[in-house]
Coordinates of C-alpha atoms and ligand atoms in Angstrom, one line a residue:
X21 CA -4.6 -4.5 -24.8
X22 CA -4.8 -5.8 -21.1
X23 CA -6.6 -3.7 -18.4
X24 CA -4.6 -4.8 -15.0
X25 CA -5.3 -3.8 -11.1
X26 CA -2.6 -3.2 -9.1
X27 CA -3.6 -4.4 -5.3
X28 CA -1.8 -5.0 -2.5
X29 CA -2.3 -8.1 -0.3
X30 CA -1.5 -6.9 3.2
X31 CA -1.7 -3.7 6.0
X32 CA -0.2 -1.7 2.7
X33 CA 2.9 -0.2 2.1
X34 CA 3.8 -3.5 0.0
X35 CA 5.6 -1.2 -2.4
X36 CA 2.6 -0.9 -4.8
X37 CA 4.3 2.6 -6.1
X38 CA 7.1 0.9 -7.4
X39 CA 5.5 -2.0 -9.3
X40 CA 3.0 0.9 -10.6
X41 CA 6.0 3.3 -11.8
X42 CA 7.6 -0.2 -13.2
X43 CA 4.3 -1.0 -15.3
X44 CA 3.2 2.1 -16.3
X45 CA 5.1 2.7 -19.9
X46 CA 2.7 -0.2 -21.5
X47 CA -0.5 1.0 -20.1
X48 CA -2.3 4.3 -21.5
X49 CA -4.0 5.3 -17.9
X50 CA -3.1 5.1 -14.7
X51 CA -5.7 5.1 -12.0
X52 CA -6.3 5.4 -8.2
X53 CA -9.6 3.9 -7.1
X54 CA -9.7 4.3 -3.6
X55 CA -8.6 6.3 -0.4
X56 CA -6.8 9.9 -0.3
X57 CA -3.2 11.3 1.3
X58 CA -3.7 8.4 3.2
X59 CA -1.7 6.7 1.0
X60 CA 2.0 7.3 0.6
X61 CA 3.7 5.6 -2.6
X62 CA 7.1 5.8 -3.5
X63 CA 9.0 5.3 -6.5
X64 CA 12.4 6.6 -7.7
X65 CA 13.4 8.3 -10.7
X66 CA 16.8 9.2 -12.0
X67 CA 18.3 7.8 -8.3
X68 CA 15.8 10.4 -7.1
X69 CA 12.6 9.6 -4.3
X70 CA 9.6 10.2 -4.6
X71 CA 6.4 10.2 -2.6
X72 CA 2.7 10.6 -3.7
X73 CA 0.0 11.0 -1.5
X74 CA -2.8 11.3 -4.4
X75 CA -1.2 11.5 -8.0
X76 CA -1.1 8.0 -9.6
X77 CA 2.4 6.4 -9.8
X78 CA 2.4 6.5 -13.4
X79 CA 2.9 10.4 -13.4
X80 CA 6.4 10.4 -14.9
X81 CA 5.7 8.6 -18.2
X82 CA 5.1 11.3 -20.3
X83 CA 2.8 8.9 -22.8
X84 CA 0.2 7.7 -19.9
X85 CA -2.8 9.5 -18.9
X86 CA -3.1 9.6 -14.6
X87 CA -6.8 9.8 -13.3
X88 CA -8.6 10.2 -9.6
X89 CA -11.6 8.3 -10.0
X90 CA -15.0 8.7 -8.0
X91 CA -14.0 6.4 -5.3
X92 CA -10.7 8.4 -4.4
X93 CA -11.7 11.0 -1.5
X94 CA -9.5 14.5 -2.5
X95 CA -7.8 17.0 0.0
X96 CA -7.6 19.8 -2.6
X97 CA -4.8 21.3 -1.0
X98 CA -2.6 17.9 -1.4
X99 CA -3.6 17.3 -4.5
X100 CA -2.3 21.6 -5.0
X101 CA 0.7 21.1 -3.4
X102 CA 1.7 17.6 -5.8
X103 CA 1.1 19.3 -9.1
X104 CA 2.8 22.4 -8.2
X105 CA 5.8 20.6 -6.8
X106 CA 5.2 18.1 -10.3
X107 CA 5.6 21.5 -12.4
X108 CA 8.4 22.5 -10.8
X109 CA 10.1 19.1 -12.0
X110 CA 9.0 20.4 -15.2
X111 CA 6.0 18.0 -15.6
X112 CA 3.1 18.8 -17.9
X113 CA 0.2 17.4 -16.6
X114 CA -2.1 19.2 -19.0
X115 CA -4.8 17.2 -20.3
X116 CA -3.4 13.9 -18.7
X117 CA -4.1 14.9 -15.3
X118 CA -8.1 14.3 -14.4
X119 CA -10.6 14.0 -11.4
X120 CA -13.4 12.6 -11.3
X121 CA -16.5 14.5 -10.8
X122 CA -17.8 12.4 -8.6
X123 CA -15.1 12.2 -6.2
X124 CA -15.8 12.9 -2.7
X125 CA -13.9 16.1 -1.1
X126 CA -12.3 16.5 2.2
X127 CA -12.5 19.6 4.1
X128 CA -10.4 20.9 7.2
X129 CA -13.6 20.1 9.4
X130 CA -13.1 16.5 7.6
X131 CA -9.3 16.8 9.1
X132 CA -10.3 18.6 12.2
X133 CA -12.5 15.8 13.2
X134 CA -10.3 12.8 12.2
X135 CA -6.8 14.4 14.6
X136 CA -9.4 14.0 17.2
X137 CA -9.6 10.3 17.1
X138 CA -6.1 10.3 15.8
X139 CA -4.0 9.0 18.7
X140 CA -7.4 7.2 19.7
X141 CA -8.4 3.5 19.5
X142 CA -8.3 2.8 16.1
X143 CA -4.8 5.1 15.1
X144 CA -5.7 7.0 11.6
X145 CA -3.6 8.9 9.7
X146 CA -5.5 11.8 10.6
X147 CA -6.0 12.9 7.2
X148 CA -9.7 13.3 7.0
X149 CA -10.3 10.1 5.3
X150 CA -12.4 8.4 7.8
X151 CA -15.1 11.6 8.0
X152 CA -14.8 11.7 4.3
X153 CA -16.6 8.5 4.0
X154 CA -18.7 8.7 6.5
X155 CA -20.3 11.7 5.8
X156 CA -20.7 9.9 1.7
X157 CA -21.7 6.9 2.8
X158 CA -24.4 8.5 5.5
X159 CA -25.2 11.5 2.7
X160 CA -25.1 14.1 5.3
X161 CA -24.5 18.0 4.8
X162 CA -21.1 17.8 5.0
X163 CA -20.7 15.6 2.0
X164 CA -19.3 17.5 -0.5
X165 CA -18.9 16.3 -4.1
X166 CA -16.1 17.8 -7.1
X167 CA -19.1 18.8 -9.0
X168 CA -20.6 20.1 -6.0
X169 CA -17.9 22.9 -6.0
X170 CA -18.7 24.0 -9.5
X171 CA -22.9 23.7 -9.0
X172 CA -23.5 27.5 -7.2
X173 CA -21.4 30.6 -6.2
X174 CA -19.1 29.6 -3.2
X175 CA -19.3 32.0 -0.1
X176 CA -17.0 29.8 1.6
X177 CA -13.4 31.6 0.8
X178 CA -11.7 27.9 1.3
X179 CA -14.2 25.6 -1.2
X180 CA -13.5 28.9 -3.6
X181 CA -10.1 27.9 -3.3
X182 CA -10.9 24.2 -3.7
X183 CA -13.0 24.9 -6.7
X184 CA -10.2 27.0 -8.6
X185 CA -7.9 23.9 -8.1
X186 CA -9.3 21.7 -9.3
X187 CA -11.6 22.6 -11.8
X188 CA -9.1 22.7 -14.6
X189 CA -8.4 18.7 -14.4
X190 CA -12.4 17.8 -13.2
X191 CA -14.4 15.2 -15.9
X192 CA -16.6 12.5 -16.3
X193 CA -14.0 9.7 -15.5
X194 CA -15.6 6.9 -15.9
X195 CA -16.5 8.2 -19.2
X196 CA -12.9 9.0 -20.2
X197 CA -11.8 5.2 -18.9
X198 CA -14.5 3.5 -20.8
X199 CA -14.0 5.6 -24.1
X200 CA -10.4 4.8 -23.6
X201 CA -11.3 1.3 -23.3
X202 CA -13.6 1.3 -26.6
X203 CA -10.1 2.5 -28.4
X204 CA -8.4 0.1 -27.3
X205 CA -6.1 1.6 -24.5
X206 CA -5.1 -0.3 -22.0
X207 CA -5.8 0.4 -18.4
X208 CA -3.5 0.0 -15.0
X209 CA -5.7 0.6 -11.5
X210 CA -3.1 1.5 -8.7
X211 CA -4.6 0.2 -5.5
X212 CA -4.0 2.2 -1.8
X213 CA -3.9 0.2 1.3
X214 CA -3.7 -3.1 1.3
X215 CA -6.4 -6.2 1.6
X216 CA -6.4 -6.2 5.4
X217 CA -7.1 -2.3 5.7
X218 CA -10.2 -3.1 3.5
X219 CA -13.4 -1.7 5.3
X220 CA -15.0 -4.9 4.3
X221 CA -12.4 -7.6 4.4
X222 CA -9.9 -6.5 6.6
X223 CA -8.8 -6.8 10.4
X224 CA -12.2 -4.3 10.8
X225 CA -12.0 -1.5 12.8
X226 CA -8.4 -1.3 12.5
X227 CA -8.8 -1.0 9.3
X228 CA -9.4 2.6 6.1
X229 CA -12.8 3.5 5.3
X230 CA -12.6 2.3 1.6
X231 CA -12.2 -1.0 -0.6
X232 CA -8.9 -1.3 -0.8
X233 CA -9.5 -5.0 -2.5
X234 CA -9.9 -5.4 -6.3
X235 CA -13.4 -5.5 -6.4
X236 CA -13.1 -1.5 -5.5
X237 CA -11.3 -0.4 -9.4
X238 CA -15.2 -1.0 -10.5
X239 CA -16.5 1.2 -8.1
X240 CA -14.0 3.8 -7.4
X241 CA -13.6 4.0 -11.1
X242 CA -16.6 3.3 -12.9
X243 CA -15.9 0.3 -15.0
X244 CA -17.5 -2.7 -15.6
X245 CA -15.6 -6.2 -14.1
X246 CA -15.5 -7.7 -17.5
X247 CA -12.8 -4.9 -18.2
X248 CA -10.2 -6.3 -16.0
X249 CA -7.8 -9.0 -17.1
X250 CA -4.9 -9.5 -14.8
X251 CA -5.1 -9.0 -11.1
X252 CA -1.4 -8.2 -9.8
X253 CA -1.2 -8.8 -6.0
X254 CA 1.7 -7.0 -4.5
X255 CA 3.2 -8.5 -1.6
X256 CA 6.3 -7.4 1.2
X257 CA 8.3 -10.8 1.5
X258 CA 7.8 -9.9 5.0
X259 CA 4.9 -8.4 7.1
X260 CA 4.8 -4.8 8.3
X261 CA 1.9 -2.4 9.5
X262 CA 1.6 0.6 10.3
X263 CA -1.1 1.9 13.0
X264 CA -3.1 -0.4 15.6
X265 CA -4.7 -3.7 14.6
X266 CA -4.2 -7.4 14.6
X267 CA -0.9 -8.8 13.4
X268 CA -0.4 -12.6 14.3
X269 CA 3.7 -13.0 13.2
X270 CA 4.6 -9.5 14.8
X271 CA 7.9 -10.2 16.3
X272 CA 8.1 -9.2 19.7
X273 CA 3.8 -9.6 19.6
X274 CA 2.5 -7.0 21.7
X275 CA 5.9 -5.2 23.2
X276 CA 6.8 -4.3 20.1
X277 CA 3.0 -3.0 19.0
X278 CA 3.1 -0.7 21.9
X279 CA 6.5 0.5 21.6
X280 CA 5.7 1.3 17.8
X281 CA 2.2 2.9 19.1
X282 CA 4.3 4.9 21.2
X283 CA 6.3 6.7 18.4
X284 CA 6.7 10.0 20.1
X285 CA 9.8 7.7 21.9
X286 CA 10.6 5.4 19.4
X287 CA 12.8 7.5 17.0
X288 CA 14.7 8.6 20.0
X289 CA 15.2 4.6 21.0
X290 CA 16.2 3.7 17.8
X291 CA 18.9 6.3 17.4
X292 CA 20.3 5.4 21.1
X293 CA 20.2 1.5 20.2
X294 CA 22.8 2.1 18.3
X295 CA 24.0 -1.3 17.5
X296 CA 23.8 -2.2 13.5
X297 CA 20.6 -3.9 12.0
X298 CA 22.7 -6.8 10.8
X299 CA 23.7 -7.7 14.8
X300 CA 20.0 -7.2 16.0
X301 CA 18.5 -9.6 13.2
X302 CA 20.9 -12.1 14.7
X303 CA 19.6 -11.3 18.6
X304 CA 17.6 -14.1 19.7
X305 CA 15.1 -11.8 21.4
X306 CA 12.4 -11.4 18.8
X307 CA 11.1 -7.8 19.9
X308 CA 15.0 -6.7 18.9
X309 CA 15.4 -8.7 16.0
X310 CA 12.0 -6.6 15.1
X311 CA 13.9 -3.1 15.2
X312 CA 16.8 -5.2 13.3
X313 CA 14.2 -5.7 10.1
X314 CA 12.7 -2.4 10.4
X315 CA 15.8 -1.0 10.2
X316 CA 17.1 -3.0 7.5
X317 CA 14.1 -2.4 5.5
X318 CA 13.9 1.3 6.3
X319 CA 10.4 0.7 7.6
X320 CA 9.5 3.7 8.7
X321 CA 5.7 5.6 7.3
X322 CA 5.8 7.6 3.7
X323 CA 3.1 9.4 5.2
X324 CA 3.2 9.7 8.9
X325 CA 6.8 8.7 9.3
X326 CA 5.4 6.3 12.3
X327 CA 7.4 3.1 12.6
X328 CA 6.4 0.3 11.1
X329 CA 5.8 -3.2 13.0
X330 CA 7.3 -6.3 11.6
X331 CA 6.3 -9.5 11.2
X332 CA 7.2 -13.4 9.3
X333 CA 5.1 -13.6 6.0
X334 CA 1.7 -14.8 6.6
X335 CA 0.4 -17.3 4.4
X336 CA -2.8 -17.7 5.9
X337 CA -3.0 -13.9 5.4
X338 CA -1.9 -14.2 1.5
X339 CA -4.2 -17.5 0.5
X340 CA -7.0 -14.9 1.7
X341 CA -6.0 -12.1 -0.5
X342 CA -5.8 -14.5 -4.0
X343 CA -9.2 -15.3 -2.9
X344 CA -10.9 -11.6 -2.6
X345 CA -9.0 -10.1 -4.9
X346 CA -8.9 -13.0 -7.7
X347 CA -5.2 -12.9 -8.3
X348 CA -3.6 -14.0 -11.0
X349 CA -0.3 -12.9 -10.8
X350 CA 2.1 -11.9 -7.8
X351 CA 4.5 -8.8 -7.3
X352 CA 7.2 -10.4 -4.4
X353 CA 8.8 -7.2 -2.9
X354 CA 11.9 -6.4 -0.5
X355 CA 13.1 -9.8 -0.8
X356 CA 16.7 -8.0 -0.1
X357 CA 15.7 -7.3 3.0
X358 CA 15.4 -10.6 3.9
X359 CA 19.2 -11.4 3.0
X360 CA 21.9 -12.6 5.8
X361 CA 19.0 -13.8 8.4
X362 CA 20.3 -17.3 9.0
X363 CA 16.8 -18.6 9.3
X364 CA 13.4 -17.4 7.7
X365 CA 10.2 -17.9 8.6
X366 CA 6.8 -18.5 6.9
X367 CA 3.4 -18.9 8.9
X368 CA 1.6 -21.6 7.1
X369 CA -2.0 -22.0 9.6
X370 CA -3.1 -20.9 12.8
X371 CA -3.4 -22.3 16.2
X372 CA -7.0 -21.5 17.8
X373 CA -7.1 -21.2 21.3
X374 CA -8.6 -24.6 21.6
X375 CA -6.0 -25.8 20.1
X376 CA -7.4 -26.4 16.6
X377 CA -6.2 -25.5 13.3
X378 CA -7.2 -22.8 11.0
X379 CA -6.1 -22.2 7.5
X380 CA -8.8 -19.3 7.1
X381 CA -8.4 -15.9 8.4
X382 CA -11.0 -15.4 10.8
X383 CA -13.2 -12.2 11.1
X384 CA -13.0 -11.1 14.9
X385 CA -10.0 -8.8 16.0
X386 CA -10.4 -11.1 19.1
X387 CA -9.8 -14.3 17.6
X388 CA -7.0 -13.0 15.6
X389 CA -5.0 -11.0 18.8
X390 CA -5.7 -15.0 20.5
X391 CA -4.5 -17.4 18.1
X392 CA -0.8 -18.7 17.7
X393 CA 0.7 -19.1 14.1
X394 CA 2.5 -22.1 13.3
X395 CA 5.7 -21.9 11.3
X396 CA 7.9 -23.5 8.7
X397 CA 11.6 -22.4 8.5
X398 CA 13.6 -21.5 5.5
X399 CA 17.4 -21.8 5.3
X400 CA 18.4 -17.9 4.5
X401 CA 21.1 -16.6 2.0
X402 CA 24.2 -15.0 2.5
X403 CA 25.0 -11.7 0.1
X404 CA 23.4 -8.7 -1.1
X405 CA 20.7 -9.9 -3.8
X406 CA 19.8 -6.3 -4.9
X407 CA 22.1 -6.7 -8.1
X408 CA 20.2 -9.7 -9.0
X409 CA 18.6 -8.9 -12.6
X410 CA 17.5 -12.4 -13.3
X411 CA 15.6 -15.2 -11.5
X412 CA 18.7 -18.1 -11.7
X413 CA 20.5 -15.3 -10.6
X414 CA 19.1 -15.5 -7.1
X415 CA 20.5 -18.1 -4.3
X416 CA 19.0 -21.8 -4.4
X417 CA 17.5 -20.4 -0.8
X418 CA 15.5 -17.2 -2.2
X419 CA 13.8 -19.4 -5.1
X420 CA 13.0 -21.7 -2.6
X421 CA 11.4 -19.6 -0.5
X422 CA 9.7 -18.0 -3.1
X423 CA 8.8 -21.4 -4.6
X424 CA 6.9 -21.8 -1.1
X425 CA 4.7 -19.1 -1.8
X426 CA 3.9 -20.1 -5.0
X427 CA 2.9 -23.6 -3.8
X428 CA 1.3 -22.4 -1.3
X429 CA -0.7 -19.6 -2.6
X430 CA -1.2 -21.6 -5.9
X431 CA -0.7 -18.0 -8.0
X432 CA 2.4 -17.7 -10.1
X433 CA 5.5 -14.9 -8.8
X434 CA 5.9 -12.6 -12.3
X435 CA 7.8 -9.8 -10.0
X436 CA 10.6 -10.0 -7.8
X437 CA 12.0 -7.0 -6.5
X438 CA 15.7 -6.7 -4.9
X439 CA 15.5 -2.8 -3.7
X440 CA 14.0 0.1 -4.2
X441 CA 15.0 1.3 -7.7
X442 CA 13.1 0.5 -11.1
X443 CA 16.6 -1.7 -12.3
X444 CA 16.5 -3.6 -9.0
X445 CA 13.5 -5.8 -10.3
X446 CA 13.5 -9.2 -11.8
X447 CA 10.4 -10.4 -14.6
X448 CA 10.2 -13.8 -14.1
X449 CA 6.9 -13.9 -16.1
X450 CA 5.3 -11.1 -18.3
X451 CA 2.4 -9.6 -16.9
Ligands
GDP625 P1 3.2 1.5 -1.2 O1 2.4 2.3 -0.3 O2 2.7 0.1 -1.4 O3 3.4 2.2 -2.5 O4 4.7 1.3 -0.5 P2 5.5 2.5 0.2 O5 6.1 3.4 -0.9 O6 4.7 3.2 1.2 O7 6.6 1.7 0.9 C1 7.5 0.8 0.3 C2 8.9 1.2 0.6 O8 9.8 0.1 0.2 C3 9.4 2.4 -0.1 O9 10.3 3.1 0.7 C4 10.0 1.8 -1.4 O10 11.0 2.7 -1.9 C5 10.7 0.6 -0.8 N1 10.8 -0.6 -1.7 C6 9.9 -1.0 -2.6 N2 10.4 -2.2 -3.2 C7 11.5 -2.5 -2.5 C8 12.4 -3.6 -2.6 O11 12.3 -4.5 -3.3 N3 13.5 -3.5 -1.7 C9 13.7 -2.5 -0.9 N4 14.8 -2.6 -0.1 N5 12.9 -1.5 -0.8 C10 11.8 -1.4 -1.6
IMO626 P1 -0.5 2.9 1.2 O1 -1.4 3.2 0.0 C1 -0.2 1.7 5.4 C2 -3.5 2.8 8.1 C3 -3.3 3.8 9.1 C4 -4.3 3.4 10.2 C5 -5.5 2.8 9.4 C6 -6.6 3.8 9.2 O2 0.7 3.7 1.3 O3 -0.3 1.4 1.3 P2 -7.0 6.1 7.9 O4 -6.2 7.3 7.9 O5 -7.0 5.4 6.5 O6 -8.3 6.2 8.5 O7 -6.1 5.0 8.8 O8 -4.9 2.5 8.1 N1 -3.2 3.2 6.7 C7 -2.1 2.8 6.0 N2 -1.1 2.0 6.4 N3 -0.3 2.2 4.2 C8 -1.3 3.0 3.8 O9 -1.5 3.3 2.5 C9 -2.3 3.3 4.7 N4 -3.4 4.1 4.7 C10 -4.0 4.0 5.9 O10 -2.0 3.8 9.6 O11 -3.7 2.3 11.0
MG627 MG1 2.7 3.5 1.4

């Protein structure tokens, strides 16, 4: 019996769907503890995508139980829309599908006000999460709780709706996981965002309004710490993020931020620059060798579709997110991706403006947009490492560079994935 959390360990999108889906037949529940249709999560089954905005990636294994706990904020009409397009696959979800009580709801004013600061400073998903949270956090009138639907008669012909939606699958979560737990289930928490959208510990403002980090299962689940055992960070071999916001090893730094910010144009550019992916990750001009990965890695939003900005791996970045999250294992993702780049790169520390050097992240936006990082290099592999099914199978220069991490980062690599697909994974250690 081992109760695991599933986090990942940079601007999200790490590919925490996957390792979830992967996991899921030894665990009894599945979990998500934090944010809404925020979050966009994708896993394959039977060669087929799939994306989930709110239902736990754990849906598809017919033995595991998949619950929304109190600190997940619920658009009822997503969630509506993901179980009716889940029955149509011919899914039963009945009585393994639950929401927590507690759970916070968002509304269409929620929505209504979020699209307003949408295409604003801080570049949200415009989902309603952001007035979700606020309006819990500040417990003003507008809060409006799962029970809360159930507690009088609804005049409102839209929280009616709500209410018939979701009642069928509402409980006392935290009651259900710690039961579960007393009969010795085992229980998988499946993380949204990523460490540095963390309200608390990331690049704040540009970051969700909920604790993304580890520490967040308790909460947005209602179990005790001394539950947890394993704490599986899941990290892109490469950086990407999606939205505004810090990013020290963006290639093409600030070009290539506003070019992505600009994504009314950017499909259209992409389409006209025409030349292959491979040719523009050997360009020497970094903002092109930038499009060149996010093609390559297909980096493009589950949810908004919005480009995604690239970037080296961070170390800096990652040593923080073993520390806040108290890893003790690490999922290495899209390490394909990185495949026929003659030379990789890994930021190791920072250069301050004064020309000191950090190994900690710092806390101000500002001193992150002004500091420089400082690089190793990596010889890179030639071939397509997606077949690879065991760790010796990879190329002397991939296990170095993931052997880099691991020294660096002092927390052992038990996943490696080579592409999207459940196969395309190698165990090196058994989580
Ligand atoms: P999540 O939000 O962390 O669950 O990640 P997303 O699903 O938003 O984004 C990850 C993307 O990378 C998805 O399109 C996945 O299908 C894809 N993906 C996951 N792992 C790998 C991998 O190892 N290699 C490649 N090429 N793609 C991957
Ligand atoms: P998953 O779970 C990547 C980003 C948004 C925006 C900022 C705030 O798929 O990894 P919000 O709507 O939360 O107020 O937006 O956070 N963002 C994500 N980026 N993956 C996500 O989730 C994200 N959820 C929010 O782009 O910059
Ligand atoms: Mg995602």
């Amino acid at each position: 019996m081992t109760n695991t959390i599933v986090v990942g360990c940079q601007f999200g999108d790490e590919g925490k769907g996957k390792v979830v889906d992967l996991l899921a037949p030894s665990y009894d529940a599945i979990v998500r503890y934090n944010g809404g249709n925020n979050a966009g999560h994708t896993i394959y089954r039977n060669g087929e995508k799939h994306i989930f905005h709110l239902i736990p990636s754990g849906v598809f294994h017919s033995n595991t139980v998949n619950v929304l706990g109190n600190g997940v904020v619920i658009d009822p009409l997503v969630f509506e829309e993901e179980i009716r397009a889940l029955q149509k696959m011919g899914a039963s979800l009945e009585g393994r599908l639950f929401v927590s009580d507690r759970a916070h709801v968002i509304t269409p004013q929620h929505v209504e006000k979020d699209i307003k600061r949408a295409k604003g400073r801080l570049g949200t998903t415009g989902r309603g999460i952001g007035p979700t949270y606020a309006a819990k956090i500040a417990r003003s009138e507008d809060a409006i709780r799962v029970a809360d639907l159930f507690d009088s008669i609804l005049k409102d012909p839209v929280l009616a709706h709500f209410c018939d939606v979701v009642r069928p699958f509402a409980t006392d979560t935290s009651h259900l996981l710690n039961q579960m737990h007393a009969d010795e289930k085992s229980l998988l928490f499946e993380g949204a965002q990523g460490t540095f959208l963390d309200v608390d510990h990331g690049t704040y403002p540009y970051v969700t309004s909920s604790n993304a980090v580890a520490g967040g299962a308790c909460t947005g689940a209602g179990i005790g710490p001394t539950l947890i055992q394993r704490v599986l960070g899941v990290v892109k071999a490469y950086t990407t993020r999606v939205g505004k916001g810090p990013f020290a090893t963006e290639f093409g730094g600030e070009q290539a931020a506003a070019y992505c910010d600009d994504y009314s144009h950017t499909a259209g550019y992409e389409q006209e620059h025409f030349e292959p992916a491979e040719r523009l990750l050997r360009s020497q001009d970094q903002f092109l060798f930038g499009i060149g990965l996010r093609k390559k890695g297909d980096e493009y939003g589950a949810t908004t579709k919005r480009p995604r900005r690239t970037g080296w791996l961070d170390l800096v970045m990652l040593r923080y997110a073993c520390a806040v999250n108290g890893l003790t294992d690490l999922a290495i993702t899209k390490l394909d991706v990185l495949g026929n780049i003659p030379k990789l790169q890994v930021c190791n520390v920072y250069e301050l403006k004064n020309c000191s050097i950090s190994l900690r992240f710092p806390a101000h936006h500002a001193a992150l947009s002004a500091l420089q990082p400082v690089y190793s290099t990596f010889p890179g592999w030639e071939g397509d490492i997606s077949t690879a099914r065991h760790y010796n199978d990879l190329p002397l220069e991939a296990r170095t560079y993931l052997e880099a991490i691991e020294d660096s980062v002092k927390v052992p690599i038990s996943i490696v994935s080579v592409g999207p697909r459940p196969e395309q994974t190698i165990i090196k250690r058994k989580i």
